[in-house]
Short mmCIF file of C-alpha atoms and ligand atoms in Angstrom, two decimals:
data_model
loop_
_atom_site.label_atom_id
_atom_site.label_comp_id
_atom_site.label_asym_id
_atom_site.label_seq_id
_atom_site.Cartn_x
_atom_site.Cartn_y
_atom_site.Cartn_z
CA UNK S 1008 71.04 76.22 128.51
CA UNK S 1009 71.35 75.96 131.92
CA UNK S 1010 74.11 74.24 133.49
CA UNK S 1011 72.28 71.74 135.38
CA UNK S 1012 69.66 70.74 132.33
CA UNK S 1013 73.30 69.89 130.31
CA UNK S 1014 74.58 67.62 132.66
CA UNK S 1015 71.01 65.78 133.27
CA UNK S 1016 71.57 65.41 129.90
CA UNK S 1017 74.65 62.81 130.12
CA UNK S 1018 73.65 61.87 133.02
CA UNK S 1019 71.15 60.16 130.93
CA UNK S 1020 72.50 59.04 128.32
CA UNK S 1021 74.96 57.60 130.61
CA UNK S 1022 71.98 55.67 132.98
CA UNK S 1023 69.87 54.30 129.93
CA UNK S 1024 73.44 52.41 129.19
CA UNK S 1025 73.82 51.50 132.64
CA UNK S 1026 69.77 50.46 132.67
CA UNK S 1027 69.67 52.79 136.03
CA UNK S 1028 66.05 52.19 137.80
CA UNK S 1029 64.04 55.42 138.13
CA UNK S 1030 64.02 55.86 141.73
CA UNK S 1031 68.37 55.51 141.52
CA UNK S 1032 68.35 58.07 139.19
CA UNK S 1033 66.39 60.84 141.13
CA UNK S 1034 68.17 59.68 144.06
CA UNK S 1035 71.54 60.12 141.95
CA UNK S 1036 70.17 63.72 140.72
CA UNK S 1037 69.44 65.25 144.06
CA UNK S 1038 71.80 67.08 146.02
CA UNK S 1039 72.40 66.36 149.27
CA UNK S 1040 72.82 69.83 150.62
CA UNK S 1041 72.17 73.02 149.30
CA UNK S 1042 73.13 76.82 150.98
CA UNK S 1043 73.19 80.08 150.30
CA UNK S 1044 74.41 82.40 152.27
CA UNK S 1045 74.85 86.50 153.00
CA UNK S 1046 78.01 87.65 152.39
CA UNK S 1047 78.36 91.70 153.51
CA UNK S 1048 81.66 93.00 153.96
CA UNK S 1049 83.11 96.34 154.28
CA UNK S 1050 84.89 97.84 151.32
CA UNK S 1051 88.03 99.59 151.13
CA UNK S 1052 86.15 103.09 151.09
CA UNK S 1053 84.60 102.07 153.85
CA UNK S 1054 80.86 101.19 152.20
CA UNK S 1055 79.34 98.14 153.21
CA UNK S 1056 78.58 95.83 150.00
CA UNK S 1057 76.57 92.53 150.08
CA UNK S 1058 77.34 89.64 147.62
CA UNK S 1059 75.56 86.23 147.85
CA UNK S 1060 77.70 83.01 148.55
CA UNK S 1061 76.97 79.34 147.21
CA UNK S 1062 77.84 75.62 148.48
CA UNK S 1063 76.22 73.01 146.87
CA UNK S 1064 77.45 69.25 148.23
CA UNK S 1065 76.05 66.61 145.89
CA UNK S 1066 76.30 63.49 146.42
CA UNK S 1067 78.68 61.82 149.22
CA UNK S 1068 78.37 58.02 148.71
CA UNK S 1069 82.00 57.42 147.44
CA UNK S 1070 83.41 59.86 150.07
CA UNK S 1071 84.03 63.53 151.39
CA UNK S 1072 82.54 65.89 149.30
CA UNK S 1073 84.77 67.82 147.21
CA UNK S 1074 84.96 70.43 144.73
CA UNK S 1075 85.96 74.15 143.98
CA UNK S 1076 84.82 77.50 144.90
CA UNK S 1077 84.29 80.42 141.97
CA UNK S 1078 84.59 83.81 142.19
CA UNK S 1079 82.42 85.45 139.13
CA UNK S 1080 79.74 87.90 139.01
CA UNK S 1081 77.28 85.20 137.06
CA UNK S 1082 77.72 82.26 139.47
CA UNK S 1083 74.41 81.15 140.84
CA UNK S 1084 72.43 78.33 142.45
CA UNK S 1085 71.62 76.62 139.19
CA UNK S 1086 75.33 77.00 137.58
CA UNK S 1087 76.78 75.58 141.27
CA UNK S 1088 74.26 72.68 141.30
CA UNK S 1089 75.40 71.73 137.73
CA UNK S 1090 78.76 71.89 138.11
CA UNK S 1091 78.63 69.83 141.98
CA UNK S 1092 77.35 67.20 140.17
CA UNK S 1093 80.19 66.60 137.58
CA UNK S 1094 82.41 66.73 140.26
CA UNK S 1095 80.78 63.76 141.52
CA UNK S 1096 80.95 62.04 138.75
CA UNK S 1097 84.66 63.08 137.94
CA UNK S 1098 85.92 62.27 141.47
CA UNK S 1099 84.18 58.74 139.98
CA UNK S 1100 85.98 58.35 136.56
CA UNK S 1101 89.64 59.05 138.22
CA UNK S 1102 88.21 56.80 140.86
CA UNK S 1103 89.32 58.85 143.87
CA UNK S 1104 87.54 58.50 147.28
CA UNK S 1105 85.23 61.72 146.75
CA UNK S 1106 82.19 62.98 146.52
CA UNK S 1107 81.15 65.84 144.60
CA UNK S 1108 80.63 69.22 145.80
CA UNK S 1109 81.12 73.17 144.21
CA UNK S 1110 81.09 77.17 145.63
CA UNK S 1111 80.93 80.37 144.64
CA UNK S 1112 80.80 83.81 145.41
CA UNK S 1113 78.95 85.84 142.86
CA UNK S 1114 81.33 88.69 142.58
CA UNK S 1115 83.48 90.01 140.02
CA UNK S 1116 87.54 89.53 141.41
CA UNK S 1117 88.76 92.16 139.33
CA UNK S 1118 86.88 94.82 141.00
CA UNK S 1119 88.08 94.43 144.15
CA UNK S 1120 91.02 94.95 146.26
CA UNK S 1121 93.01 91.75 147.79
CA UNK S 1122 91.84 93.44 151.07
CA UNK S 1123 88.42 93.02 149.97
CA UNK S 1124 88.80 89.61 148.34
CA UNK S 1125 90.12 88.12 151.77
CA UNK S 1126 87.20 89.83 153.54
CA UNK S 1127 84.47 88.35 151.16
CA UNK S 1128 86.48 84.67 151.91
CA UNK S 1129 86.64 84.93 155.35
CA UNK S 1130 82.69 85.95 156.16
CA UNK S 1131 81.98 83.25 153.37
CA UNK S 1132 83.70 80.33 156.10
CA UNK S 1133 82.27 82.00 158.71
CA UNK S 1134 78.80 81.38 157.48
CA UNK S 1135 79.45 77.71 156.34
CA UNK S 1136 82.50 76.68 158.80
CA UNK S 1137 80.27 73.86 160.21
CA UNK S 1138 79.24 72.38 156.90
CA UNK S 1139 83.19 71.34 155.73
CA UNK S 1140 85.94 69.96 156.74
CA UNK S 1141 89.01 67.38 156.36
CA UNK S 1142 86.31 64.74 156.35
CA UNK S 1143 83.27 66.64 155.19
CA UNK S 1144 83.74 68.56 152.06
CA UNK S 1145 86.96 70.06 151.09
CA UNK S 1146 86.72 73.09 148.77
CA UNK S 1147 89.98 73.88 146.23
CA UNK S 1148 90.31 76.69 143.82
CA UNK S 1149 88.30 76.80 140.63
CA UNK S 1150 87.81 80.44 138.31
CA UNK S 1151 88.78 83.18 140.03
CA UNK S 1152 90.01 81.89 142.93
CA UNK S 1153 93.74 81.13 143.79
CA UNK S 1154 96.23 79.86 146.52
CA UNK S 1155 95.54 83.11 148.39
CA UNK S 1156 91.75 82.51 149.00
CA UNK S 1157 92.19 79.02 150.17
CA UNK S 1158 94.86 80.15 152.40
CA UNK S 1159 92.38 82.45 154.12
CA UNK S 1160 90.36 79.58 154.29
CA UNK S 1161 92.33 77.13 155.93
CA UNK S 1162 93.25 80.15 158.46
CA UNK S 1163 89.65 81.28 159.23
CA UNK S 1164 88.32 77.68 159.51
CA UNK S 1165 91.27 76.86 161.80
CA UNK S 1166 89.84 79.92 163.85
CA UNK S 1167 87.02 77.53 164.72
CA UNK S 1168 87.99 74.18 164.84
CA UNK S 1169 91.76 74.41 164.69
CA UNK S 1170 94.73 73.56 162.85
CA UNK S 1171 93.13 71.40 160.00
CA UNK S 1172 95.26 71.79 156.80
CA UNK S 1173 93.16 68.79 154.92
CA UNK S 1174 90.12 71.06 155.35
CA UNK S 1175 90.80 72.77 151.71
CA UNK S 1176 93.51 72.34 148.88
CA UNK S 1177 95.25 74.09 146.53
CA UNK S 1178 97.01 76.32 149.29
CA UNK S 1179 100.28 77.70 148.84
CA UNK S 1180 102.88 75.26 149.09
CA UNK S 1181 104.71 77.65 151.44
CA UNK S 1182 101.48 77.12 153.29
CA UNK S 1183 100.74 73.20 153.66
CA UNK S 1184 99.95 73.50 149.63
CA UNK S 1185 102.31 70.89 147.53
CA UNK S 1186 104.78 71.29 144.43
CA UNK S 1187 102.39 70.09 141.81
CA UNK S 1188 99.32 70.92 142.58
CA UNK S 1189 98.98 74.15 141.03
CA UNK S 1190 100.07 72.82 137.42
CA UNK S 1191 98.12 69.90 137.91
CA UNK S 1192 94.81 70.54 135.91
CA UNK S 1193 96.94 72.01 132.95
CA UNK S 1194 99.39 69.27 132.99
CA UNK S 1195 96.67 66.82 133.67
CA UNK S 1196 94.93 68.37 130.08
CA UNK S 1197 98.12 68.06 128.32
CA UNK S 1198 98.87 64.82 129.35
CA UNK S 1199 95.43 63.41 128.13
CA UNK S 1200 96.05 65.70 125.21
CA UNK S 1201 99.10 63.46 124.05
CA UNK S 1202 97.37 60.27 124.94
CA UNK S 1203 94.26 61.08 122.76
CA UNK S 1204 96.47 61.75 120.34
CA UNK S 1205 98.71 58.89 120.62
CA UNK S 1206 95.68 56.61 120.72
CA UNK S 1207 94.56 58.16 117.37
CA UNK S 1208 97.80 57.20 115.79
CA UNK S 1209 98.75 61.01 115.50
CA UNK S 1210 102.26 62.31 115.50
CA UNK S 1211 103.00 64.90 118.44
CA UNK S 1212 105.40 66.94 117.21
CA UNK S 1213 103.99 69.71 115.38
CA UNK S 1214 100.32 69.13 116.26
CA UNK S 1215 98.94 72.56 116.21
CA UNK S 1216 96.45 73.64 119.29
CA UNK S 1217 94.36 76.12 120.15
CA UNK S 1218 93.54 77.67 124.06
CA UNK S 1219 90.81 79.46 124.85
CA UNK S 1220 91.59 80.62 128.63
CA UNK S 1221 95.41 81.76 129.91
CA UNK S 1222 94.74 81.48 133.52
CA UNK S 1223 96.19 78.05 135.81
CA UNK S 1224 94.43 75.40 133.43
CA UNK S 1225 95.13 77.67 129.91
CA UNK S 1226 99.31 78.86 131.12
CA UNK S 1227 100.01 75.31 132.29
CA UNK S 1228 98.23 72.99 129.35
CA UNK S 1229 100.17 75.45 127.23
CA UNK S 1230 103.40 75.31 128.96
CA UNK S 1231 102.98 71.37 129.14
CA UNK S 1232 102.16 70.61 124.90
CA UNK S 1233 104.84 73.00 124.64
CA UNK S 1234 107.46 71.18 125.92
CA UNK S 1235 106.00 68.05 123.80
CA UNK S 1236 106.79 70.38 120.46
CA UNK S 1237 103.55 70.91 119.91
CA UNK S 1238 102.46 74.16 117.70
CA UNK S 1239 100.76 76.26 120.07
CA UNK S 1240 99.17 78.43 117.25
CA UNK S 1241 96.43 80.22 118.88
CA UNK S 1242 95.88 81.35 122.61
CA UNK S 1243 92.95 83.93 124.11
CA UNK S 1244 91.99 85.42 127.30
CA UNK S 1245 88.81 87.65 128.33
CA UNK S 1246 91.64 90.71 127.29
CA UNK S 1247 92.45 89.54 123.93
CA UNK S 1248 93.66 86.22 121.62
CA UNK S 1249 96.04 86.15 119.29
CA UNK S 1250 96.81 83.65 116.33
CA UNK S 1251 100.19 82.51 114.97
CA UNK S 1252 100.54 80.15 112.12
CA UNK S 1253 103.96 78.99 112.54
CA UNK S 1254 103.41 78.36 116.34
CA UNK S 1255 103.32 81.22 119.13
CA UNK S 1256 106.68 82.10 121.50
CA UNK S 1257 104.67 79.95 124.09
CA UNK S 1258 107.28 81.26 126.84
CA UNK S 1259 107.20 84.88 125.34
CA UNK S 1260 103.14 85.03 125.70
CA UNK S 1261 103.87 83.45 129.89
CA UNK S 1262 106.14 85.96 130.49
CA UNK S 1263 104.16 88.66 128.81
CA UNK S 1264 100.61 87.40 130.38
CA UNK S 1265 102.88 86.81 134.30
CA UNK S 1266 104.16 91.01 134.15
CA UNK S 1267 100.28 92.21 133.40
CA UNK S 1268 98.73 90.48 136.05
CA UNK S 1269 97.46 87.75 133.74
CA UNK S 1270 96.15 89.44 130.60
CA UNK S 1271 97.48 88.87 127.37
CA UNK S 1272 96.54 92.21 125.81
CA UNK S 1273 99.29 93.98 124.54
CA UNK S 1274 101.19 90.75 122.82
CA UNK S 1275 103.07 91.87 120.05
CA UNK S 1276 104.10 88.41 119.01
CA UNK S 1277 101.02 87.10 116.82
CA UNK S 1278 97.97 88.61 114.85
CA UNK S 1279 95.58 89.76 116.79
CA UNK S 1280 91.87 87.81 116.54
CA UNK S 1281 88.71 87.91 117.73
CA UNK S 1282 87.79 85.19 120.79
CA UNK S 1283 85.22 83.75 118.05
CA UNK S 1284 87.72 83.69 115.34
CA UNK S 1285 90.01 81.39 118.54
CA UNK S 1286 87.29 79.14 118.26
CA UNK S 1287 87.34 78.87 114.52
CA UNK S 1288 91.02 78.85 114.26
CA UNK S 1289 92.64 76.46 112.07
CA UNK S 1290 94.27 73.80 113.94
CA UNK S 1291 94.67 70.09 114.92
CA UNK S 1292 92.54 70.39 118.87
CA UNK S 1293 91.06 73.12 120.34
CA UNK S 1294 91.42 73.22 124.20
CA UNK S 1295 88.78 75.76 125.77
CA UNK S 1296 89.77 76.40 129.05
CA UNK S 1297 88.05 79.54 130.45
CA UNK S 1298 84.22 79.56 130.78
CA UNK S 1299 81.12 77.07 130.82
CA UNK S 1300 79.18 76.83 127.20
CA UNK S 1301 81.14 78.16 124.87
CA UNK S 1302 80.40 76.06 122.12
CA UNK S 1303 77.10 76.52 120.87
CA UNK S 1304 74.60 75.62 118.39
CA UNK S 1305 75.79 79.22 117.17
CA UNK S 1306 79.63 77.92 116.32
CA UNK S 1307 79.94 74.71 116.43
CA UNK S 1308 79.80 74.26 112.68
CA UNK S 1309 82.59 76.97 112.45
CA UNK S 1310 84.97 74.71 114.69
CA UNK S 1311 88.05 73.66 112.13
CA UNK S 1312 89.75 71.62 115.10
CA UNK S 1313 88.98 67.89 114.62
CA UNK S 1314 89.45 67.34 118.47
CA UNK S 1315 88.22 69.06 121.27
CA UNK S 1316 89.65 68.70 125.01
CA UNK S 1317 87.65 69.79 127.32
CA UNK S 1318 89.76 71.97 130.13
CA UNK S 1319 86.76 73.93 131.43
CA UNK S 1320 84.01 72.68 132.88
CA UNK S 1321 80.83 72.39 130.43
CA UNK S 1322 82.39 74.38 127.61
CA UNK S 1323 80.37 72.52 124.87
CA UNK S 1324 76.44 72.47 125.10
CA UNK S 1325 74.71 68.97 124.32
CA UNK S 1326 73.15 70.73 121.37
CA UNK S 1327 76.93 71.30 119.96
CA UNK S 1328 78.31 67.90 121.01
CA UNK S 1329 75.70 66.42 119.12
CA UNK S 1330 76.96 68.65 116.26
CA UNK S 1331 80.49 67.28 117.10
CA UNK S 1332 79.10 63.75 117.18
CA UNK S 1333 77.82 63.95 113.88
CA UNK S 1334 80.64 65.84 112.19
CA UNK S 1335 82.99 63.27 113.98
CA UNK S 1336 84.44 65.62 116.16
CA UNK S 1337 86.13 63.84 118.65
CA UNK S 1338 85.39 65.41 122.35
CA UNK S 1339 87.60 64.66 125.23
CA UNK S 1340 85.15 65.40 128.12
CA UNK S 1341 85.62 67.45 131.06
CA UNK S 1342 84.86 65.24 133.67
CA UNK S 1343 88.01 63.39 132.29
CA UNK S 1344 90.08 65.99 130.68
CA UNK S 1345 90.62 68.36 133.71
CA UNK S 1346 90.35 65.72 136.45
CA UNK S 1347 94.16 66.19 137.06
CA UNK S 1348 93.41 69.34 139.65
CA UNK S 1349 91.05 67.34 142.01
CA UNK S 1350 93.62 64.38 142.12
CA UNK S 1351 95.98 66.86 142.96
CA UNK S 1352 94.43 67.84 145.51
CA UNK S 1353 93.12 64.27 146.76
CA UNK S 1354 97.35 63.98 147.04
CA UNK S 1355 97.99 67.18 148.81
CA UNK S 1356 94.88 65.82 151.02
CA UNK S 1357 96.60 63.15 151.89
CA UNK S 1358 100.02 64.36 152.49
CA UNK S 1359 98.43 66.95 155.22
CA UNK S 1360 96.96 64.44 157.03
CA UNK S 1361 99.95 62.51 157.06
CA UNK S 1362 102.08 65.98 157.84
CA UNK S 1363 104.43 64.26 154.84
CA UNK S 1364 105.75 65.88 151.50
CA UNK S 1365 106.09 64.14 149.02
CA UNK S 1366 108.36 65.14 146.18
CA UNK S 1367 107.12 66.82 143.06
CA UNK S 1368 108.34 63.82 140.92
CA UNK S 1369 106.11 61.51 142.85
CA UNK S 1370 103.46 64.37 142.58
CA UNK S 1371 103.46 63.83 138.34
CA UNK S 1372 103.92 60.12 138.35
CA UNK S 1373 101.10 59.81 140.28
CA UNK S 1374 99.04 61.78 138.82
CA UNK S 1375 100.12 60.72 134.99
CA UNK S 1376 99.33 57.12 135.96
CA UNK S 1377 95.90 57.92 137.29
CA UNK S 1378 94.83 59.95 134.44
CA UNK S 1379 96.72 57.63 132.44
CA UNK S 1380 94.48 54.49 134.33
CA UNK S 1381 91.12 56.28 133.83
CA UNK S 1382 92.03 57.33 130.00
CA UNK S 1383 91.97 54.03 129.08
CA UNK S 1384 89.32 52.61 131.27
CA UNK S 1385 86.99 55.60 129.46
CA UNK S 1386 88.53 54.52 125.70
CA UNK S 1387 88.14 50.74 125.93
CA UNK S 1388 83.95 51.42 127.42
CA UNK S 1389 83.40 53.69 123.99
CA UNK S 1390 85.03 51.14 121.75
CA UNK S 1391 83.66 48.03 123.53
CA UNK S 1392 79.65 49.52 123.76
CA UNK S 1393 80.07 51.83 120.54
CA UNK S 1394 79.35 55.13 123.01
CA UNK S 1395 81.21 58.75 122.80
CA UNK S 1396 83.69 59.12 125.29
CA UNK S 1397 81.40 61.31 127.27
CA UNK S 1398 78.98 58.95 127.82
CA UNK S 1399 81.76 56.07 128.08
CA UNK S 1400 83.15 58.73 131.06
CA UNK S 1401 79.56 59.30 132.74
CA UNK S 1402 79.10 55.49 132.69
CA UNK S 1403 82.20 55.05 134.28
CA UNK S 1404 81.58 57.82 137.14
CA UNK S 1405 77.96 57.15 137.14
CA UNK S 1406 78.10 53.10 137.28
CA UNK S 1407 80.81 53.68 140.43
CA UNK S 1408 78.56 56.16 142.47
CA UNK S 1409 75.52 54.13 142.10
CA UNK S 1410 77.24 51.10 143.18
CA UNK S 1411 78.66 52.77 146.59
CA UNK S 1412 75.02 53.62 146.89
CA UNK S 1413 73.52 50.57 146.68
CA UNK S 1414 76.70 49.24 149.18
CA UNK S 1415 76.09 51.74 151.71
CA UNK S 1416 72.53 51.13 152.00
CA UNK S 1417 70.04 53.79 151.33
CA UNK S 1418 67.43 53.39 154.21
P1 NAD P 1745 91.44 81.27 135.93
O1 NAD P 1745 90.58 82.26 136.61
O2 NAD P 1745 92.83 81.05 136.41
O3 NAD P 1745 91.53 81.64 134.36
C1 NAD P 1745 90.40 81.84 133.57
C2 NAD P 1745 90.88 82.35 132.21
O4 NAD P 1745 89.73 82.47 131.35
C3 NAD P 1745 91.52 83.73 132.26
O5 NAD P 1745 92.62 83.76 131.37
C4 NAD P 1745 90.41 84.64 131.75
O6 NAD P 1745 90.90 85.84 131.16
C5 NAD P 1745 89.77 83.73 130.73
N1 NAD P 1745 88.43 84.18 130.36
C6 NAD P 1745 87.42 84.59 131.17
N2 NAD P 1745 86.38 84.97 130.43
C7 NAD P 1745 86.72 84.76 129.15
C8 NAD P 1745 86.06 84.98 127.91
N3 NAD P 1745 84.82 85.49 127.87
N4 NAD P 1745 86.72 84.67 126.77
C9 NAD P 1745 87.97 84.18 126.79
N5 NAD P 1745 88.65 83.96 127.94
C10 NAD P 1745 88.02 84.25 129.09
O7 NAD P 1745 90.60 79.91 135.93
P2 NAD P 1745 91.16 78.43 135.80
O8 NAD P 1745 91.42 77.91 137.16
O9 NAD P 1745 92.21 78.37 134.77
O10 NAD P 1745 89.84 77.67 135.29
C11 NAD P 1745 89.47 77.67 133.93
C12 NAD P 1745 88.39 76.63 133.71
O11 NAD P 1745 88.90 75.34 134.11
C13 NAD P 1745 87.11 76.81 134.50
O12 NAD P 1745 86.02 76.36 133.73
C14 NAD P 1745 87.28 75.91 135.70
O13 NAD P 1745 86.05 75.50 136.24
C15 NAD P 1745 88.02 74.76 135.06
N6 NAD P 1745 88.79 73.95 136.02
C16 NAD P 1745 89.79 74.50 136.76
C17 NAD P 1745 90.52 73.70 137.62
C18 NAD P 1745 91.69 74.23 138.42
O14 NAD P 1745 92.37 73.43 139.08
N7 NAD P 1745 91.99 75.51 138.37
C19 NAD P 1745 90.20 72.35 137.76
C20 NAD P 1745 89.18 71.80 136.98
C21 NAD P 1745 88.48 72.64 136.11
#
């Protein structure tokens, strides 16, 4: 399905509950801004190679636009568009002054050098320097991208318009970045983790979980449950996954994962499984955190894991949530779930154009009450209208941006 006919999808569920006129709902759907631009660089050997870059800024009403850019050789228009607009509505849900806005780059990372990669980032702000900004639209990391890229960013951008830290997050905190924002999505999915969990009367200890996905979001959701003494029994990456009954060496599979540039093939400590037989694996929540649509009409009757968090964005097509739904699957949805990296970088926003630090123990309790404020605004709206906590989330996000609408005035 494609990405933008999925969220259209809770997007309406979420205005028929809301009673949303027609003409605020097309106005809600339509993206403010749209480009695509050429991106040719010169390789390493010398070649010139071409790759296509993406900005898609949503909707603006609540504030800047904001929202990350991907590196991946499948990213285009109609993937961007979907995924701008659940950043608007998940800037909404947390209830942090943003808009929502996405990027990419469709180009495969791996095959190129860091050379090349800072190349391909620095022609891609050249060709769309005038269309962000500290007050504009702020882009932050998403798949494939790191600290590095948006450190290129803020340089090139400063090239133009200078010194402007707040015009992208997720830097390096040696860099105007801050402590805290790099764990931030991961911790963010942990945290919500335990207070899903703690909501459903569950004991932590010992609650066994699943990750699909061992880059920032996968390592630090791991690293977080963890260190709540929860069973991390399975965890996957594009290189390989690997199951453990008793609970994995979470540390051991870091440390092994951190000296191979990332990739967990090669682990010795856990049976080795197939990334479908992740999905399957027997265990209390299942936590995809690499790609989009992952959970299918194809597998989502094979799913053992009563609870789903959703780290990555759109990892579960409608057609499988409403296989969840029926099954009583419970589905912690993304625009919630993995909301901890743009309030993150709302903070490190803030701090730059304060030129302040705060510490990183301000950094969590921040963030752990926000998440914490939203969780239970989004669980009190299902219980109270009898809605899944998707479409008590996309009420919440939706209800919010149609409101600043309607108070900024549309004519
Ligand atoms: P990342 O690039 O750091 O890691 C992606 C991980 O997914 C890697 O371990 C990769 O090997 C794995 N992967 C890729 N293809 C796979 C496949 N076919 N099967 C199994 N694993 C596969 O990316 P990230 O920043 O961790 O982002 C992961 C997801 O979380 C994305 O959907 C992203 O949009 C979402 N997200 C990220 C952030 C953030 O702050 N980084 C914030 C919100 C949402």
């Amino acid at each position: 399905m494609r990405a933008t006919e999925a969220t259209r999808i809770y997007f309406d569920a979420a205005a028929d509950q809301l009673d949303l006129s027609a003409s605020m709902r097309r106005l809600l759907l339509t993206a403010k801004r749209e480009v695509k631009v050429q991106i040719p660089i010169e390789r390493d050997s010398g070649e010139i190679a071409t790759f296509i870059g993406y900005r898609v800024q949503h909707n603006d009403a609540r504030g800047p636009l904001k929202g990350g850019l991907r590196y991946h050789p499948q990213v285009d228009l109609d993937e961007v568009r979907g995924l701008a607009a659940l950043m608007t509505w998940k800037t909404a849900v947390v209830d942090i002054p943003y808009g929502g806005a996405k990027g990419g780059v469709a180009v495969d990372p791996a095959a190129c050098s860091t050379r090349e990669l800072e190349r391909i980032t620095r022609r891609f702000v050249d060709a769309i320097h005038d269309l962000f900004g500290p007050d504009v639209d702020i882009p932050a990391p998403d798949m494939g991208t790191s600290a590095d890229e948006m450190a290129w960013i803020m340089n090139q951008y400063g090239k133009y318009h200078g010194f402007s830290p707040a015009c992208v997050t997720g830097k390096p905190v040696d860099y105007h970045g801050i402590p805290g924002r790099e764990e931030a999505t991961g911790r963010g999915v942990g945290a919500l983790t335990l207070k899903l969990l703690g909501r459903l009367g569950h004991r932590i200890p010992g609650t066994r979980v699943a990750i699909q996905g061992f880059g920032n979001v996968g390592t630090h959701a791991a690293k977080f449950l963890h260190d709540a003494e929860c069973r991390v029994v399975a965890v996957g990456d594009a290189s390989a996954s690997f199951y453990r009954a008793e609970g994995l060496d979470v540390l051991e599979t870091l440390r092994h994962a951190r000296e191979r540039g990332g990739r967990l093939a090669g682990f010795t400590g856990g049976d080795s499984i197939t990334a479908a037989e992740l999905l399957a694996a027997d265990c209390d929540v299942l936590i995809p955190a690499a790609l989009g649509g992952v959970l299918t009409t194809a597998n989502a009757a094979a799913v053992k894991a009563p609870i789903i968090i959703e780290a990555a964005n759109a990892p579960v097509e409608p057609d499988a949530d409403a296989i969840f739904a029926d099954r009583g699957v419970l589905v912690l949805p993304d625009i919630l779930a993995n909301a901890g990296g743009v309030t993150a970088s709302w903070f490190e926003w803030v701090q730059n154009r304060q030129h302040y630090q705060w510490g990183i123990n301000r950094v969590r309790q921040e963030l752990d009450r926000i998440l914490g404020e939203a969780f239970e605004q989004v669980w009190r709206l299902a219980q109270s209208r009898q809605v899944s906590l998707r479409v008590a989330a996309y009420m919440l996000g939706v209800g919010r941006v149609a409101r600043a609408t309607v108070l900024g005035g549309v004519a």
